[in-house]
Protein backbone atom coordinates (compact mmCIF):
# COMPACT_ATOMS: atom_id res chain seq x y z
CA UNK A 1 0.00 0.00 0.00
CA UNK A 2 2.68 2.55 0.99
CA UNK A 3 5.27 3.13 -1.70
CA UNK A 4 8.27 5.39 -1.17
CA UNK A 5 8.53 5.90 -4.93
CA UNK A 6 4.90 7.04 -5.15
CA UNK A 7 5.25 9.30 -2.08
CA UNK A 8 8.35 10.97 -3.54
CA UNK A 9 6.68 11.38 -6.95
CA UNK A 10 3.49 12.88 -5.50
CA UNK A 11 5.47 15.17 -3.18
CA UNK A 12 7.65 16.49 -6.01
CA UNK A 13 4.71 16.94 -8.40
CA UNK A 14 2.71 18.86 -5.81
CA UNK A 15 5.77 20.89 -4.75
CA UNK A 16 6.29 22.07 -8.32
CA UNK A 17 2.61 22.90 -8.83
CA UNK A 18 2.11 24.64 -5.46
CA UNK A 19 5.41 26.55 -5.82
CA UNK A 20 5.23 28.05 -2.33
CA UNK A 21 8.81 29.33 -2.62
CA UNK A 22 7.86 31.12 -5.83
CA UNK A 23 4.86 32.62 -4.06
CA UNK A 24 7.07 34.10 -1.35
CA UNK A 25 6.93 37.67 -2.76
CA UNK A 26 3.12 37.51 -2.78
CA UNK A 27 3.09 36.16 0.79
CA UNK A 28 5.47 38.87 2.01
CA UNK A 29 3.40 41.53 0.24
CA UNK A 30 0.21 40.25 1.88
CA UNK A 31 1.91 40.20 5.26
CA UNK A 32 2.89 43.85 4.79
CA UNK A 33 -0.67 44.80 3.87
CA UNK A 34 -2.39 42.87 6.64
CA UNK A 35 0.21 43.07 9.39
CA UNK A 36 0.53 39.31 9.82
CA UNK A 37 -0.19 35.97 8.23
CA UNK A 38 -1.73 33.26 10.31
CA UNK A 39 0.57 30.45 9.19
CA UNK A 40 -1.25 27.71 11.08
CA UNK A 41 -4.67 28.65 9.74
CA UNK A 42 -3.43 29.13 6.18
CA UNK A 43 -1.67 25.75 6.27
CA UNK A 44 -4.69 24.03 7.82
CA UNK A 45 -7.09 25.63 5.31
CA UNK A 46 -4.84 24.61 2.41
CA UNK A 47 -4.60 21.05 3.71
CA UNK A 48 -8.34 20.82 4.27
CA UNK A 49 -8.99 22.02 0.72
CA UNK A 50 -6.49 19.61 -0.82
CA UNK A 51 -7.60 16.54 1.12
CA UNK A 52 -11.29 17.34 0.66
CA UNK A 53 -10.74 17.80 -3.03
CA UNK A 54 -8.92 14.47 -3.18
CA UNK A 55 -12.07 12.67 -2.06
CA UNK A 56 -14.98 14.78 -3.32
CA UNK A 57 -13.55 17.36 -5.73
CA UNK A 58 -14.95 16.08 -8.98
CA UNK A 59 -18.34 15.39 -7.40
CA UNK A 60 -18.56 18.91 -5.95
CA UNK A 61 -17.73 20.46 -9.29
CA UNK A 62 -20.26 18.23 -11.05
CA UNK A 63 -22.89 19.14 -8.45
CA UNK A 64 -22.54 22.78 -9.45
CA UNK A 65 -22.32 21.90 -13.13
CA UNK A 66 -18.69 23.03 -13.31
CA UNK A 67 -16.06 21.01 -15.10
CA UNK A 68 -12.41 20.88 -14.07
CA UNK A 69 -11.37 23.10 -17.00
CA UNK A 70 -13.79 25.87 -15.99
CA UNK A 71 -12.57 25.64 -12.40
CA UNK A 72 -9.00 26.01 -13.62
CA UNK A 73 -9.94 29.06 -15.73
CA UNK A 74 -11.53 30.72 -12.67
CA UNK A 75 -8.38 30.08 -10.64
CA UNK A 76 -6.30 31.43 -13.54
CA UNK A 77 -8.23 34.70 -13.46
CA UNK A 78 -7.50 35.15 -9.75
CA UNK A 79 -3.82 34.34 -10.26
CA UNK A 80 -3.75 36.81 -13.17
CA UNK A 81 -5.14 39.59 -10.97
CA UNK A 82 -2.60 38.85 -8.24
CA UNK A 83 0.19 39.01 -10.85
CA UNK A 84 -1.11 42.35 -12.13
CA UNK A 85 -1.23 43.66 -8.58
CA UNK A 86 2.41 42.68 -8.06
CA UNK A 87 3.65 44.23 -11.30
CA UNK A 88 1.62 47.44 -11.28
CA UNK A 89 1.79 48.09 -7.55
CA UNK A 90 -1.97 48.61 -7.40
CA UNK A 91 -4.30 47.06 -4.85
CA UNK A 92 -6.92 44.81 -6.42
CA UNK A 93 -7.57 42.53 -3.44
CA UNK A 94 -8.53 44.67 -0.49
CA UNK A 95 -7.20 43.74 2.93
CA UNK A 96 -9.87 42.24 5.16
CA UNK A 97 -7.99 42.64 8.44
CA UNK A 98 -10.11 45.55 9.69
CA UNK A 99 -13.25 43.46 9.35
CA UNK A 100 -11.70 40.39 10.92
CA UNK A 101 -11.57 38.73 7.51
CA UNK A 102 -9.78 35.58 6.53
CA UNK A 103 -6.63 36.80 4.80
CA UNK A 104 -5.09 33.41 5.47
CA UNK A 105 -7.72 31.73 3.31
CA UNK A 106 -8.06 34.15 0.38
CA UNK A 107 -5.71 34.55 -1.43
CA UNK A 108 -3.09 32.49 0.47
CA UNK A 109 -4.79 29.11 1.00
CA UNK A 110 -6.82 29.60 -2.17
CA UNK A 111 -5.69 30.22 -4.91
CA UNK A 112 -1.95 30.55 -4.13
CA UNK A 113 -1.41 27.25 -2.33
CA UNK A 114 -4.47 25.12 -2.99
CA UNK A 115 -5.41 26.78 -6.25
CA UNK A 116 -6.97 25.44 -9.39
CA UNK A 117 -3.68 23.97 -10.59
CA UNK A 118 -3.08 22.16 -7.31
CA UNK A 119 -6.63 20.87 -7.03
CA UNK A 120 -6.81 19.65 -10.61
CA UNK A 121 -3.40 18.00 -10.15
CA UNK A 122 -4.75 16.18 -7.09
CA UNK A 123 -7.64 14.85 -9.17
CA UNK A 124 -5.14 13.66 -11.79
CA UNK A 125 -2.88 12.05 -9.16
CA UNK A 126 -5.80 10.04 -7.84
CA UNK A 127 -5.97 8.18 -11.14
CA UNK A 128 -2.31 7.09 -10.92
CA UNK A 129 -1.37 6.75 -7.24
CA UNK A 130 -2.71 5.18 -4.05
CA UNK A 131 -4.74 7.59 -1.90
CA UNK A 132 -2.56 6.96 1.18
CA UNK A 133 0.56 7.96 -0.76
CA UNK A 134 -1.15 11.11 -2.07
CA UNK A 135 -2.14 12.08 1.48
CA UNK A 136 1.45 11.65 2.69
CA UNK A 137 2.66 13.78 -0.24
CA UNK A 138 0.12 16.48 0.67
CA UNK A 139 1.20 16.43 4.34
CA UNK A 140 4.88 16.73 3.40
CA UNK A 141 4.06 19.75 1.25
CA UNK A 142 1.98 21.26 4.06
CA UNK A 143 5.00 21.07 6.37
CA UNK A 144 7.07 22.99 3.83
CA UNK A 145 4.25 25.50 3.31
CA UNK A 146 4.04 26.12 7.05
CA UNK A 147 7.80 26.67 7.29
CA UNK A 148 7.78 29.16 4.39
CA UNK A 149 4.75 31.05 5.74
CA UNK A 150 6.24 31.16 9.21
CA UNK A 151 9.62 32.35 7.90
CA UNK A 152 8.32 35.06 5.55
CA UNK A 153 9.59 37.80 7.89
CA UNK A 154 13.04 36.23 7.97
CA UNK A 155 13.12 36.05 4.16
CA UNK A 156 12.02 39.68 3.97
CA UNK A 157 14.88 40.90 6.19
CA UNK A 158 17.44 38.85 4.23
CA UNK A 159 16.28 40.11 0.83
CA UNK A 160 15.74 43.77 1.78
CA UNK A 161 13.23 46.11 0.19
CA UNK A 162 15.08 46.35 -3.14
CA UNK A 163 15.45 42.59 -3.45
CA UNK A 164 11.80 42.09 -2.57
CA UNK A 165 10.68 44.64 -5.15
CA UNK A 166 12.70 42.90 -7.88
CA UNK A 167 11.38 39.48 -6.82
CA UNK A 168 7.86 40.88 -6.66
CA UNK A 169 8.00 42.09 -10.28
CA UNK A 170 9.66 38.90 -11.55
CA UNK A 171 7.17 36.63 -9.82
CA UNK A 172 4.33 38.89 -10.91
CA UNK A 173 5.32 38.20 -14.51
CA UNK A 174 5.66 34.49 -13.74
CA UNK A 175 2.18 34.46 -12.16
CA UNK A 176 0.79 36.19 -15.26
CA UNK A 177 2.43 33.57 -17.47
CA UNK A 178 1.08 30.72 -15.30
CA UNK A 179 -2.40 32.27 -15.39
CA UNK A 180 -2.30 32.65 -19.17
CA UNK A 181 -1.07 29.07 -19.58
CA UNK A 182 -3.85 27.74 -17.31
CA UNK A 183 -6.38 29.91 -19.11
CA UNK A 184 -5.19 28.88 -22.58
CA UNK A 185 -4.91 25.18 -21.78
CA UNK A 186 -8.29 24.91 -20.09
CA UNK A 187 -10.15 27.22 -22.42
CA UNK A 188 -9.00 25.19 -25.40
CA UNK A 189 -10.06 22.02 -23.52
CA UNK A 190 -13.63 23.35 -23.50
CA UNK A 191 -13.75 23.63 -27.30
Backbone as a ProteinNet text record, in pm:
[ID]
protein_1_A
[PRIMARY]
XXXXXXXXXXXXXXXXXXXXXXXXXXXXXXXXXXXXXXXXXXXXXXXXXXXXXXXXXXXXXXXXXXXXXXXXXXXXXXXXXXXXXXXXXXXXXXXXXXXXXXXXXXXXXXXXXXXXXXXXXXXXXXXXXXXXXXXXXXXXXXXXXXXXXXXXXXXXXXXXXXXXXXXXXXXXXXXXXXXXXXXXXXXXXXX
[TERTIARY]
82.6	0	87.1	179	267.9	385.2	417.2	527.1	611.7	737.3	827.4	839	843.2	853.3	731.4	612	489.5	486	525.2	525	617.8	738.5	834.7	780	723.3	667.7	556.3	461.3	348.9	399.7	493.5	547.1	613	694.9	764.6	668.3	570	471.1	395	345.6	271.3	359.7	484.7	577.5	595.7	608.9	629.5	503.2	386.5	261.2	227.6	242.3	211.2	307.2	436.5	541.3	533.1	534.1	523.4	645.4	761.3	880.8	865.9	810.6	786.4	679.4	591.1	485.6	531.7	655.4	707.1	688.8	716.2	693.4	547.8	454.1	312.3	280.1	333.8	309.3	365	485.4	546.5	466	420.1	339.7	208.7	145.5	21.1	45.9	158.7	191.4	210.7	271.6	289.4	154.7	63.8	-67.1	-153	-148	-238.8	-176	-45.5	21.2	74.3	6.4	52.8	-17.4	42.5	-18.9	-32.7	-149.9	-173.4	-130.7	-3.7	56.9	-17.4	-56.1	-125	-258.4	-335.3	-467.3	-455.9	-360.7	-342.5	-302.2	-211.5	-167.4	-282.2	-355.3	-468.7	-575.4	-607.5	-709.4	-665.1	-537.3	-484.2	-494.6	-452.9	-459.5	-601.4	-693.5	-833.5	-888.7	-854.3	-899.2	-843.3	-712.9	-649.4	-702.5	-713.1	-759.6	-907.8	-987.7	-1129.2	-1144.6	-1065.1	-1074.3	-1029.7	-937.1	-892.1	-1009.7	-1096.9	-1207	-1335.1	-1367.8	-1498.1	-1490.6	-1372	-1354.6	-1436.2	-1422	-1495.3	-1646	-1689.5	-1834.3	-1888.7	-1811.2	-1856.2	-1867.4	-1767.7	-1772.7	-1890.1	-1913.7	-2026.5	-2159.7	-2167.3	-2289.3	-2328.4	-2229.3	-2254.1	-2252.3	-2234	-2231.7	-2104.7	-1996.8	-1869.2	-1772.3	-1707.3	-1606.3	-1470	-1374	-1240.7	-1176.1	-1196.8	-1137.2	-1191.3	-1320.2	-1378.7	-1327.6	-1311.7	-1257.2	-1114.6	-1037.2	-899.7	-895.2	-988.4	-993.6	-1027.3	-1119.5	-1153.4	-1031.5	-960.2	-838.4	-733.9	-725.8	-629.9	-659.7	-787	-822.7	-778	-793.7	-749.9	-598.4	-528.1	-381.9	-336.9	-407.4	-375.5	-387.4	-494.5	-514.5	-406.7	-366.9	-259.8	-128.7	-101.2	18.5	16.4	-98.7	-111	-86.4	-141.4	-123	25.5	98.5	240.7	321.2	288.9	365.4	331.5	204.3	161.6	166.7	176.6	179.1	44.4	-60.4	-197.3	-264.6	-358.6	-430.4	-560.3	-569.3	-691.8	-769	-695.8	-757	-743.5	-855.4	-853.1	-824.9	-750.6	-719.9	-846.4	-868	-987	-957.5	-838.3	-799.4	-890.4	-928.9	-1010.6	-1147.5	-1194.8	-1324.9	-1312.1	-1190.2	-1169.9	-1177	-1144.7	-1156.6	-1053.6	-1062.3	-978.3	-869.8	-771.7	-662.7	-583.6	-582.8	-508.8	-575.3	-703.3	-771.5	-766.3	-809.7	-806.1	-711.1	-610.3	-571	-459.9	-422.5	-309.1	-347.5	-442.6	-479.3	-539.7	-625.3	-682.1	-678.8	-617.3	-569.2	-417.7	-340.6	-194.7	-147.2	-190.6	-140.8	-229.9	-354	-447.4	-534.6	-470.2	-541.5	-591.7	-639.6	-696.7	-595.3	-471	-367.6	-341.7	-332	-307.6	-424.5	-545.1	-662.8	-687.2	-665.2	-681.3	-569.6	-449.8	-340.2	-374.9	-435.5	-474.6	-574.9	-668.7	-764.2	-690.1	-591.5	-513.6	-430.8	-371	-287.9	-369.4	-494.2	-579.7	-593.9	-584.5	-596.8	-472.3	-357.2	-230.8	-173.5	-203.5	-136.7	-237.9	-188.5	-271.1	-305.7	-427.2	-474.1	-384.9	-342.3	-256.1	-126	-67.9	56.3	34.1	-81.7	-114.9	-129.8	-195.9	-214.5	-79.4	10.9	144.6	216.6	205.9	266.1	208	77	12.5	65.5	72.5	120.1	264.4	349.5	488.4	495.2	411.3	406.1	351	254.1	198.2	303.4	391.7	499.8	589.1	624.7	707.3	633.3	506.1	424.7	425.4	404.5	404	537.9	647.2	780.4	800.7	761.4	778	689.4	563.9	474.8	527.4	572.8	623.7	752.3	832.4	962.3	957.7	840.7	832.4	900.3	891.2	959	1110.3	1160.8	1304	1352.6	1276	1311.9	1311	1213.3	1201.7	1323.7	1370.7	1487.9	1614	1624.6	1743.6	1748.1	1632.1	1628.2	1632.2	1580.5	1574.2	1463.6	1435	1322.6	1350.1	1474.4	1507.9	1497.7	1552.1	1545.2	1402.2	1320.7	1179.9	1105.3	1136.4	1068.4	1102	1229.6	1269.8	1201.1	1205	1137.9	988.7	929.3	786.1	749.8	826.9	800.2	824.5	933.7	965.7	856.9	818.4	716.7	578.4	557.1	432.5	420.1	531	531.7	514.1	580.1	566.3	421.5	358.9	218.4	129.2	156.7	78.8	95.2	217.9	243.2	172.2	176.8	107.6	-42.9	-95.9	-239.7	-279.2	-198.8	-229.7	-220.6	-119.7	-106.8	-227.8	-267.1	-385.4	-509.7	-522.6	-638.4	-642.5	-528.5	-519.1	-545.2	-478.4	-490.6	-632.8	-695.3	-828.7	-939.8	-915.6	-1015.2	-1022.3	-905.7	-900.3	-962.2	-948	-1005.7	-1158.3	-1217.6	-1362.8	-1415.4	-1328.3	-1375.3	-1353.4
-119.3	0	125.7	139.2	254.6	227.7	326	313	439.4	423.8	538.8	609.3	532.5	590.5	677.2	626.7	704.1	829	815.4	929.6	1038.9	999.6	1097.4	1162.1	1083.4	1137.6	1237.6	1199.5	1287.9	1414.9	1401.2	1516.8	1613.8	1561.9	1649.4	1713.3	1637.6	1693.6	1807.4	1782.2	1886.4	2005.5	1979.7	2088.6	2181.4	2123.2	2207.2	2283.1	2222.3	2289.9	2397.9	2366.7	2463.9	2581.4	2554.1	2655.2	2760	2713.2	2804.5	2895.9	2848.2	2933	3044.2	3011.5	3112.3	3212.4	3172.6	3262.1	3351.1	3334.5	3409.8	3561.2	3622.3	3766.6	3805.3	3723.7	3750.9	3740.7	3637.9	3616.1	3731.3	3775	3887.2	4014.6	4035.7	4153	4151	4035.6	4024.5	4048.1	3998.6	4020	4168.5	4240.7	4385	4456.2	4415.4	4480.3	4451.7	4328.5	4287.1	4290.1	4303.4	4306.8	4172	4065.6	3931.2	3828.3	3711.3	3597.2	3487.4	3434.2	3326.3	3195.3	3160.6	3044.8	2916	2895.1	2771.3	2759.3	2868	2864.9	2850.3	2922.6	2913.2	2771	2711.3	2574.8	2476.2	2492.2	2403	2416.5	2541.3	2562.9	2502.6	2519	2460.7	2309.1	2250.4	2104.8	2053	2123.5	2082.1	2086.7	2192.3	2202.4	2089	2064	1961.3	1821.9	1787.9	1653.7	1637	1740.6	1734.2	1714.5	1789.3	1779.9	1643.1	1581.5	1447.2	1349.3	1362.4	1267.5	1308.5	1437.2	1477.5	1589.7	1622.3	1735.8	1728.5	1619.8	1608.2	1608.9	1543.3	1538.6	1676.2	1755.4	1890.9	1976	1968.1	2046	2002.9	1873	1822.9	1866.6	1870.6	1913.5	2054.9	2140.4	2278.2	2294.4	2184.6	2190	2253.6	2243.8	2303.4	2190.5	2201.2	2101.1	2148	2058.2	2087.8	2201.2	2204.8	2309.6	2447.8	2458.7	2586.8	2630.1	2535.1	2563.8	2617.7	2556.4	2600.7	2741.1	2772.6	2906.3	3010.4	2979	3072	3097.5	2991.7	3007.8	3088.3	3068.4	3142.5	3291.9	3328.5	3470.1	3533.9	3462.7	3515.3	3529.3	3428.1	3433.7	3549.2	3571.8	3681	3815.3	3833.2	3958.9	3979.9	3874.2	3885.3	3924.7	3865.8	3901.1	4046.9	4093.9	4235.1	4326.2	4288.1	4365.9	4377.1	4268	4267.8	4354.4	4349.4	4423.2	4571.7	4604.4	4743.7	4818.5	4743.5	4808.7	4866.5	4817.4	4861.4	4756.4	4799.7	4706.5	4664.9	4536.9	4481.4	4407.2	4324	4253.1	4339.4	4382	4467.1	4383.9	4441.8	4374.5	4363.7	4247.1	4223.6	4223.6	4270.8	4264.2	4348.4	4467.4	4555.3	4496.1	4408.4	4346.3	4207.5	4172.3	4039.4	3930.6	3965.7	3872.7	3762	3677.1	3558.2	3573.6	3659.2	3680.1	3552.6	3465.6	3340.7	3244.8	3262.8	3173.1	3229	3352.4	3415	3531.5	3540.8	3455.1	3355.9	3338.1	3248.9	3101.9	3052.7	2911.1	2882	2971.5	2960.3	3096.9	3117.6	3022.5	3000.3	3070.1	3055.4	2913.9	2856.9	2724.6	2614.8	2614.4	2511.6	2571.2	2615.6	2677.8	2577	2629.5	2544	2443.9	2488.2	2397.5	2283.9	2316.9	2215.6	2118.2	2171.7	2086.7	1997.3	2050.5	1964.8	1860.7	1897.5	1800.1	1687.7	1719.8	1617.9	1520.6	1573.3	1484.7	1391.5	1446.9	1365.5	1260.6	1298.7	1205.2	1086.3	1110.6	1003.9	889.6	922.2	818.5	731.1	781.9	709.3	651.2	711.8	674.9	633.9	558.9	518.1	641.4	644.5	759.3	784.2	678.8	695.8	766	732.6	796.1	942.1	971.9	1110.6	1192.9	1136.5	1208.4	1238	1141.7	1164.7	1274.4	1273.4	1377.7	1515.4	1521.5	1647.5	1695.6	1605	1642.6	1693	1627.4	1673.2	1813.7	1840.6	1975.3	2076.3	2034.9	2126	2166.4	2073.9	2106.6	2215.1	2199	2299.3	2432.9	2428.2	2549.6	2623.9	2550.7	2611.8	2679.5	2611.1	2667.4	2796.1	2796.3	2916.1	3029.7	3001	3105.1	3162.7	3075.5	3116.3	3198.4	3169.9	3235	3353.7	3397.9	3505.7	3633.6	3663	3780.5	3767.1	3647.6	3622.6	3641.9	3588.5	3605.1	3753.3	3826	3968.1	4046.2	4018.3	4090.2	4052	3928.3	3885.1	3945.7	3960.3	4010.8	4163.3	4230.6	4376.6	4426.4	4556.3	4611.2	4609.8	4638.2	4635.2	4495.3	4397.2	4259	4209.7	4249	4208.8	4270.9	4396.3	4463.7	4396.2	4360.4	4290	4154	4078.5	3947.8	3961.9	4065.2	4087.8	4105.8	4185.6	4209.2	4081.9	4013.4	3890.4	3786.2	3764.3	3662.9	3708.8	3838.9	3889.1	3848.1	3861.8	3820.3	3669.5	3595	3449.3	3409.3	3475.9	3445.9	3476.6	3587.5	3618.9	3508.9	3462.7	3356.6	3227.3	3192.5	3072.1	3085.8	3203.5	3226.6	3214	3272.6	3264.9	3121	3047.2	2906.5	2825.7	2843.7	2773.9	2811.9	2940.8	2990.7	2931.4	2938	2888.4	2737.8	2663	2517.5	2473.4	2535.1	2491.5	2551.8	2666.6	2722.4	2641.9	2601.4	2518.6	2381	2331.7	2202.1	2204.8	2324.2	2335	2329.5	2358.8	2362.7	2233.5
0	0	0	97.1	98.7	6.2	-75.9	-169.9	-162.6	-127	-117	-252	-358.9	-492.7	-523.3	-491.9	-514.8	-427.4	-300.3	-208.3	-259.6	-302.2	-354.1	-481.3	-570.5	-695	-666.8	-582.6	-549.8	-483	-389.7	-318.1	-415.1	-505.7	-601	-701.1	-746.4	-839.6	-772.3	-651.3	-580.6	-546	-508.2	-475	-594.6	-713.7	-832	-870.5	-848.4	-883.3	-780.8	-652	-546.5	-552.8	-569.8	-582.3	-471.4	-346.7	-232.7	-223.7	-263.8	-262.4	-366.2	-481.1	-583.3	-544.1	-454.5	-406.4	-291.8	-249	-135.1	-148.4	-265.8	-276.3	-253	-299.7	-277.7	-129.2	-64.2	78.6	160.7	128.4	200.9	178.8	55.1	24.1	103.1	111.7	188.3	336.8	385.8	526.5	555.3	461.8	478.9	482.5	394.6	386.7	509.2	556.5	663.5	802	809.9	939.2	983.8	946.1	981.7	894.2	890.4	822.6	926.5	936	1030.9	965	985.8	918.9	946.4	1072.3	1108.4	1036.4	1038.5	973.9	823.3	762.7	618.1	578.3	656.3	627.1	645.8	755.4	781.6	673.5	634.6	531.4	398.1	364	241	244.1	355.8	370.8	363.5	430.2	427.2	284.9	211.6	72.3	-13	1.1	-82.1	-51.1	76.4	112.5	79.9	103.8	66.2	-83.4	-158.5	-303.4	-353.3	-281.7	-318.2	-318.8	-220.6	-206.2	-278.6	-277.9	-332.2	-435.6	-482	-573	-699.4	-771.3	-897.8	-875.4	-768.1	-739.8	-705.3	-630.3	-594.8	-720.2	-804.8	-928.6	-1015.1	-1026.2	-1105.5	-1046.2	-912.3	-844.5	-886.2	-903.4	-944.9	-1096.5	-1167.8	-1312.7	-1367.8	-1290.4	-1331.5	-1363.4	-1477.7	-1509.9	-1459.2	-1459.2	-1406.6	-1485.5	-1616.6	-1699.8	-1661.9	-1638.7	-1598.7	-1462.4	-1372.2	-1240.3	-1252.5	-1341.4	-1362.4	-1423	-1513.1	-1573.3	-1465.8	-1375.4	-1267.3	-1177.6	-1143.3	-1064.4	-1139.5	-1272.1	-1354.1	-1351.8	-1351.5	-1346.4	-1214.9	-1104.7	-974.8	-971.4	-1021.3	-1026	-1116	-1225.6	-1317.2	-1245.9	-1170.2	-1097.3	-991	-923.5	-824.5	-893	-1009.1	-1085.5	-1128.9	-1175.8	-1213.4	-1093.8	-980.6	-857.7	-823.6	-839	-806.3	-902.7	-1029.8	-1130.2	-1127.5	-1119.5	-1128.4	-995.6	-885.8	-755.1	-715	-772.7	-739.7	-653.6	-571.5	-485.4	-552.6	-583.7	-641.7	-532.9	-455.2	-343.8	-219.9	-167.7	-49.5	74.6	168.2	293.5	377.6	436.7	516.4	665.7	703.9	844.3	932.4	886.6	969.2	998.5	913.2	935.4	996.2	1034.5	1091.5	986.3	861.8	751.1	755	657.4	652.7	547.3	574.1	479.8	460.2	559.2	547.2	449	423	330.6	188.3	169.4	37.5	45.7	-33.8	-143.1	-109.7	17.5	46.6	30.3	110.8	100.3	-37	-83.4	-217.1	-280	-393.1	-490.8	-491.4	-404.4	-412.7	-383.2	-271.6	-233.1	-289.5	-251.4	-299	-408.2	-514.4	-625.1	-726.3	-835.4	-939.2	-992	-1010	-1058.9	-962.7	-833.8	-731.3	-722.1	-719.7	-702.8	-824.5	-943.4	-1060.7	-1068.3	-1020.8	-1015.2	-919.6	-806.6	-709.2	-770.5	-849.1	-917.2	-1012.3	-1085	-1179.4	-1106.8	-992.7	-915.8	-867.1	-836.2	-784.4	-883.7	-1011.5	-1114.3	-1123.1	-1076.6	-1092.1	-963.9	-849.3	-724.3	-617.5	-518.4	-404.8	-320.4	-267.9	-189.8	-68.4	-0.2	118.1	81.2	-31.7	-75.6	-114	-172.2	-206.5	-78.9	21.4	148.3	212.9	211.9	269.2	190.9	58.3	-24.4	7.4	29.8	66.9	201.6	299.2	433.6	428.9	351.7	340	279.8	182.1	124.7	223.5	304.8	406	508.7	543.6	637.3	576.6	450.1	382.8	372.7	340.4	330.9	464.4	572.6	704.9	733.9	703.7	729.1	649.2	522.2	439.3	490.1	522.8	574.2	705.2	790.2	921.5	909	807.2	789.9	694.3	654.3	555.4	604.6	733.2	789.2	779.1	805.4	796.6	653.2	555.8	415.7	377.3	429	397	444.6	567.5	618.9	542.2	497.7	423.4	282.9	219.9	83.2	76.6	179	178.1	87.6	95.5	18.6	-131.3	-171.9	-314.3	-372.3	-300.4	-345.4	-353.3	-255.6	-256.8	-374	-404.1	-515.2	-648.5	-666	-788	-795.1	-685.3	-682.3	-708	-651.2	-666.1	-813.2	-885	-1027.6	-1109.7	-1080.3	-1155.1	-1134.9	-1008	-981.8	-1025.7	-1033.9	-1090.9	-1236.5	-1310	-1451.2	-1461.8	-1372.3	-1374	-1344.1	-1246.4	-1216.3	-1336.3	-1405.6	-1525.9	-1630.4	-1648.5	-1746.7	-1707.6	-1577.3	-1529.8	-1552	-1521.2	-1538.5	-1685	-1773.5	-1916.9	-1966.2	-1918.3	-1957.8	-1910.6	-1782.7	-1731.4	-1811.2	-1836.9	-1911	-2051.9	-2121.6	-2258.1	-2265.6	-2177.8	-2177.9	-2149	-2050.4	-2008.9	-2092.3	-2153.1	-2241.6	-2370.9	-2419.5	-2540.2	-2511.9	-2389	-2352.3	-2360.9	-2344.4	-2350.2	-2493.3	-2589.2	-2730.2	-2799
[MASK]
+++++++++++++++++++++++++++++++++++++++++++++++++++++++++++++++++++++++++++++++++++++++++++++++++++++++++++++++++++++++++++++++++++++++++++++++++++++++++++++++++++++++++++++++++++++++++++++++

